[in-house]
Amino acid sequence: MHGDAHAERAGGWYGPCAGAGAVEATWRCAVSAPTSEEGRPADRGYAAGARAGLPFAVATVVLGVSFGVLARQLGWGVVAPIVCSTVVFSGSAQFAAASILGAGGGVGTATLAAVFVNARFLPMGLALAPSLAGGRLRRALEAQGMVDASWALANRGDGSFERTFLIGATVPQLVAWIGGTAVGAVAGGRLGDPEALGLDVVFPTFFLILLAEEFRDRRSIAVAVIGGLIALSLVPLTPPGIPVVAACLAALLGLWGRE
């Protein structure tokens, strides 16, 4: 989801090639694809993409239900969580915004945190754009189908992407995310205190999973530690949400020294 960063990254899942890293998974999927006349893997099509996206949909629907329940318990009502999942379609951004609002933070701070969390889609979109079809409007619409798992699955490994395969892989995840949110939002009003059910740990657990996936080298670990220290130092001094936004700035350190 735009994000998503929902189930697509949890547990290291990046598609049928689960268990490998993102690059390895993308390569294995690419080399098993049909080959075009130009010698590179051909686009496997919408149906093949949808089949590849189904395993992610299973995890996505669980997270969607969790988001719907927790959003309902935070006072969002039934309609707002569903609309949010339809428009934003980003588990990581939605969990970030909801956690800040639930802690008493402002809408502006929650929105800014969601923007920072989803900033990865800018370079991902730039890489994908040449593989999309049509004019600017059509490419903009097709790019809405870009989520982490679909982007990795459709990556041929040579800088190009399988356009229809990517869109097809996103469809079951979109249906699962919106459907799961709807189920959670409707059921949330009948479940009582979410802390009694253990649902209060969903937000922090979700982000800990995402964080663990990034611990690949010393630079990544250093950035995570610095971000955590920034957040902890600001919690007693600033309004809810500000520590999260400030901690996101530590990610810029990860770019220092890179080409």
Short mmCIF file of C-alpha atoms in Angstrom, two decimals:
data_model
loop_
_atom_site.label_atom_id
_atom_site.label_comp_id
_atom_site.label_asym_id
_atom_site.label_seq_id
_atom_site.Cartn_x
_atom_site.Cartn_y
_atom_site.Cartn_z
CA MET A 1 0.00 0.00 0.00
CA HIS A 2 1.37 3.02 -0.54
CA GLY A 3 2.72 1.74 1.60
CA ASP A 4 2.35 -0.26 2.45
CA ALA A 5 4.81 -1.53 4.36
CA HIS A 6 2.02 -3.47 5.82
CA ALA A 7 2.35 -7.28 5.25
CA GLU A 8 4.63 -6.88 2.31
CA ARG A 9 7.65 -6.39 4.52
CA ALA A 10 6.60 -8.24 7.64
CA GLY A 11 8.77 -11.28 8.17
CA GLY A 12 10.88 -10.56 5.12
CA TRP A 13 8.09 -11.43 2.64
CA TYR A 14 8.69 -10.14 -0.83
CA GLY A 15 6.68 -12.62 -2.85
CA PRO A 16 6.84 -16.25 -3.95
CA CYS A 17 10.59 -16.05 -3.32
CA ALA A 18 10.03 -15.52 0.42
CA GLY A 19 13.01 -15.94 2.67
CA ALA A 20 15.48 -14.29 0.31
CA GLY A 21 16.39 -10.61 0.44
CA ALA A 22 14.50 -8.15 -1.72
CA VAL A 23 17.17 -8.13 -4.42
CA GLU A 24 17.56 -11.91 -4.43
CA ALA A 25 13.80 -12.40 -4.50
CA THR A 26 13.37 -10.00 -7.38
CA TRP A 27 16.12 -11.72 -9.36
CA ARG A 28 14.75 -15.20 -8.79
CA CYS A 29 11.29 -14.14 -9.87
CA ALA A 30 12.71 -12.37 -12.92
CA VAL A 31 14.81 -15.26 -14.18
CA SER A 32 11.86 -17.63 -13.93
CA ALA A 33 9.66 -15.37 -16.08
CA PRO A 34 9.12 -15.82 -19.83
CA THR A 35 11.71 -14.14 -22.03
CA SER A 36 10.83 -11.51 -24.64
CA GLU A 37 12.38 -11.15 -28.08
CA GLU A 38 14.70 -8.49 -26.66
CA GLY A 39 16.19 -11.10 -24.32
CA ARG A 40 14.77 -9.75 -21.06
CA PRO A 41 11.90 -11.26 -19.01
CA ALA A 42 8.50 -10.53 -20.57
CA ASP A 43 5.57 -9.06 -18.67
CA ARG A 44 3.68 -12.01 -17.20
CA GLY A 45 0.35 -10.15 -17.17
CA TYR A 46 -2.41 -9.15 -14.75
CA ALA A 47 -3.54 -12.69 -13.88
CA ALA A 48 -0.04 -13.89 -13.00
CA GLY A 49 0.46 -10.76 -10.91
CA ALA A 50 -2.80 -11.35 -9.06
CA ARG A 51 -1.75 -14.92 -8.23
CA ALA A 52 1.62 -13.67 -6.96
CA GLY A 53 -0.15 -11.06 -4.81
CA LEU A 54 -2.52 -13.52 -3.09
CA PRO A 55 -0.07 -14.63 -0.35
CA PHE A 56 0.41 -11.00 0.63
CA ALA A 57 -3.36 -10.49 0.71
CA VAL A 58 -3.67 -13.04 3.52
CA ALA A 59 -1.33 -11.07 5.78
CA THR A 60 -2.78 -7.77 4.57
CA VAL A 61 -6.33 -8.63 5.58
CA VAL A 62 -5.16 -9.41 9.14
CA LEU A 63 -3.42 -6.05 9.42
CA GLY A 64 -6.44 -4.37 7.86
CA VAL A 65 -8.74 -5.83 10.50
CA SER A 66 -6.33 -4.66 13.22
CA PHE A 67 -6.26 -1.15 11.79
CA GLY A 68 -10.06 -1.03 11.53
CA VAL A 69 -10.55 -2.18 15.12
CA LEU A 70 -8.00 0.20 16.56
CA ALA A 71 -9.21 3.15 14.49
CA ARG A 72 -12.75 2.48 15.68
CA GLN A 73 -11.56 2.34 19.28
CA LEU A 74 -9.79 5.67 18.77
CA GLY A 75 -13.16 7.23 17.93
CA TRP A 76 -12.92 7.28 14.12
CA GLY A 77 -16.32 5.67 13.66
CA VAL A 78 -17.05 3.14 10.89
CA VAL A 79 -16.77 5.20 7.70
CA ALA A 80 -13.55 7.14 8.38
CA PRO A 81 -11.22 4.09 8.64
CA ILE A 82 -12.63 2.60 5.43
CA VAL A 83 -12.26 5.88 3.54
CA CYS A 84 -8.74 6.28 4.92
CA SER A 85 -7.71 2.81 3.74
CA THR A 86 -9.25 3.42 0.31
CA VAL A 87 -7.61 6.81 -0.24
CA VAL A 88 -4.27 6.38 1.55
CA PHE A 89 -3.78 2.63 0.97
CA SER A 90 -0.65 2.55 3.12
CA GLY A 91 -0.42 0.46 6.24
CA SER A 92 2.72 2.11 7.57
CA ALA A 93 1.44 5.66 7.02
CA GLN A 94 -2.00 4.88 8.44
CA PHE A 95 -0.63 3.19 11.55
CA ALA A 96 1.75 6.12 12.09
CA ALA A 97 -1.04 8.68 11.78
CA ALA A 98 -3.46 6.70 13.93
CA SER A 99 -0.90 6.15 16.69
CA ILE A 100 -0.11 9.87 16.85
CA LEU A 101 -3.78 10.88 16.85
CA GLY A 102 -4.53 8.24 19.47
CA ALA A 103 -1.81 9.69 21.70
CA GLY A 104 -3.38 13.15 21.45
CA GLY A 105 -1.26 14.59 18.65
CA GLY A 106 -2.58 17.02 16.06
CA VAL A 107 -3.75 16.30 12.52
CA GLY A 108 -0.86 18.27 11.03
CA THR A 109 1.74 16.30 12.96
CA ALA A 110 0.08 12.98 12.08
CA THR A 111 -0.04 13.94 8.40
CA LEU A 112 3.61 15.01 8.38
CA ALA A 113 4.67 11.73 9.98
CA ALA A 114 2.70 9.79 7.36
CA VAL A 115 4.39 11.77 4.58
CA PHE A 116 7.84 10.98 5.98
CA VAL A 117 7.01 7.30 6.31
CA ASN A 118 5.84 7.19 2.68
CA ALA A 119 8.74 9.24 1.31
CA ARG A 120 10.30 6.06 -0.08
CA PHE A 121 7.68 6.03 -2.82
CA LEU A 122 9.25 9.07 -4.50
CA PRO A 123 12.43 7.30 -5.66
CA MET A 124 10.47 4.08 -6.23
CA GLY A 125 8.03 6.00 -8.46
CA LEU A 126 10.84 7.64 -10.42
CA ALA A 127 12.30 4.22 -11.11
CA LEU A 128 8.92 2.81 -12.16
CA ALA A 129 7.71 5.71 -14.33
CA PRO A 130 9.50 4.74 -17.61
CA SER A 131 7.82 1.32 -17.50
CA LEU A 132 4.28 2.74 -17.28
CA ALA A 133 2.08 3.34 -20.31
CA GLY A 134 0.38 6.38 -21.83
CA GLY A 135 0.53 10.06 -20.97
CA ARG A 136 1.05 11.74 -17.64
CA LEU A 137 -2.47 11.20 -16.34
CA ARG A 138 -2.52 7.50 -17.19
CA ARG A 139 0.95 6.94 -15.73
CA ALA A 140 -0.11 8.77 -12.57
CA LEU A 141 -3.15 6.51 -12.24
CA GLU A 142 -1.17 3.34 -12.92
CA ALA A 143 1.43 4.38 -10.36
CA GLN A 144 -1.24 4.16 -7.65
CA GLY A 145 -0.85 0.41 -7.96
CA MET A 146 2.70 0.60 -6.64
CA VAL A 147 3.18 -0.97 -3.23
CA ASP A 148 6.37 -2.40 -1.76
CA ALA A 149 5.68 -6.07 -2.52
CA SER A 150 4.35 -5.47 -6.05
CA TRP A 151 7.24 -3.15 -6.88
CA ALA A 152 9.77 -5.79 -5.81
CA LEU A 153 7.96 -8.62 -7.61
CA ALA A 154 7.67 -6.68 -10.88
CA ASN A 155 11.29 -5.48 -10.88
CA ARG A 156 13.14 -7.17 -13.76
CA GLY A 157 16.50 -6.33 -12.24
CA ASP A 158 17.64 -4.22 -15.18
CA GLY A 159 15.93 -0.97 -14.21
CA SER A 160 12.61 -1.85 -15.86
CA PHE A 161 9.36 -3.26 -14.45
CA GLU A 162 6.54 -5.53 -15.57
CA ARG A 163 3.69 -3.02 -15.70
CA THR A 164 0.66 -5.33 -15.84
CA PHE A 165 2.21 -7.82 -13.42
CA LEU A 166 2.73 -5.05 -10.86
CA ILE A 167 -0.85 -3.81 -11.16
CA GLY A 168 -2.22 -7.35 -10.98
CA ALA A 169 -0.20 -8.12 -7.84
CA THR A 170 -1.59 -5.03 -6.11
CA VAL A 171 -5.29 -5.76 -6.73
CA PRO A 172 -5.72 -8.60 -4.16
CA GLN A 173 -3.75 -6.60 -1.61
CA LEU A 174 -5.98 -3.56 -2.14
CA VAL A 175 -9.15 -5.64 -1.77
CA ALA A 176 -7.76 -7.32 1.35
CA TRP A 177 -6.70 -4.02 2.94
CA ILE A 178 -10.02 -2.25 2.40
CA GLY A 179 -12.07 -5.35 3.21
CA GLY A 180 -10.08 -6.08 6.36
CA THR A 181 -10.42 -2.48 7.50
CA ALA A 182 -14.18 -2.63 6.95
CA VAL A 183 -14.51 -5.82 8.98
CA GLY A 184 -12.40 -4.38 11.78
CA ALA A 185 -14.25 -1.07 11.81
CA VAL A 186 -17.65 -2.75 11.98
CA ALA A 187 -16.58 -5.29 14.60
CA GLY A 188 -14.56 -2.78 16.60
CA GLY A 189 -17.62 -1.27 18.21
CA ARG A 190 -18.54 -4.64 19.73
CA LEU A 191 -15.17 -5.65 21.15
CA GLY A 192 -14.81 -3.41 24.18
CA ASP A 193 -11.39 -2.33 25.46
CA PRO A 194 -8.67 -3.08 22.85
CA GLU A 195 -6.02 -3.28 25.59
CA ALA A 196 -7.89 -6.19 27.16
CA LEU A 197 -7.59 -8.02 23.82
CA GLY A 198 -3.93 -7.17 23.43
CA LEU A 199 -4.59 -5.01 20.36
CA ASP A 200 -2.69 -2.10 21.88
CA VAL A 201 0.55 -3.86 20.91
CA VAL A 202 -0.30 -3.93 17.19
CA PHE A 203 1.08 -0.44 16.45
CA PRO A 204 4.49 -0.87 18.12
CA THR A 205 4.86 -4.48 16.92
CA PHE A 206 4.10 -3.45 13.34
CA PHE A 207 6.85 -0.84 13.33
CA LEU A 208 9.33 -3.08 15.14
CA ILE A 209 8.92 -5.61 12.32
CA LEU A 210 9.58 -2.92 9.74
CA LEU A 211 12.59 -1.70 11.70
CA ALA A 212 14.08 -5.20 12.03
CA GLU A 213 13.96 -5.59 8.25
CA GLU A 214 16.26 -2.58 7.88
CA PHE A 215 19.04 -3.88 10.14
CA ARG A 216 21.31 -4.89 7.27
CA ASP A 217 24.48 -2.94 8.08
CA ARG A 218 26.12 -0.68 10.66
CA ARG A 219 24.81 2.47 8.99
CA SER A 220 21.20 1.27 9.24
CA ILE A 221 21.63 0.28 12.88
CA ALA A 222 23.23 3.63 13.70
CA VAL A 223 20.37 5.55 12.06
CA ALA A 224 17.79 3.48 13.98
CA VAL A 225 19.56 4.06 17.29
CA ILE A 226 19.89 7.82 16.67
CA GLY A 227 16.24 8.06 15.67
CA GLY A 228 15.20 6.20 18.82
CA LEU A 229 17.30 8.46 21.03
CA ILE A 230 15.83 11.57 19.39
CA ALA A 231 12.30 10.31 19.99
CA LEU A 232 12.96 9.30 23.60
CA SER A 233 14.58 12.62 24.45
CA LEU A 234 11.65 14.60 23.01
CA VAL A 235 8.76 12.58 24.49
CA PRO A 236 8.70 14.43 27.84
CA LEU A 237 9.28 17.83 26.23
CA THR A 238 7.05 18.03 23.14
CA PRO A 239 3.43 17.31 22.15
CA PRO A 240 2.52 13.81 20.90
CA GLY A 241 3.70 13.18 17.35
CA ILE A 242 6.61 15.62 17.34
CA PRO A 243 9.11 12.96 18.54
CA VAL A 244 8.06 10.68 15.66
CA VAL A 245 8.49 13.42 13.06
CA ALA A 246 11.85 14.48 14.50
CA ALA A 247 13.08 10.89 14.62
CA CYS A 248 12.28 10.52 10.91
CA LEU A 249 14.90 13.17 10.19
CA ALA A 250 17.55 10.72 11.40
CA ALA A 251 16.89 8.73 8.24
CA LEU A 252 18.58 11.53 6.28
CA LEU A 253 21.83 10.46 7.92
CA GLY A 254 21.52 7.21 6.02
CA LEU A 255 22.02 9.14 2.79
CA TRP A 256 25.20 10.82 3.95
CA GLY A 257 28.22 9.47 2.14
CA ARG A 258 26.16 7.54 -0.42
CA GLU A 259 26.20 8.27 -4.13
#
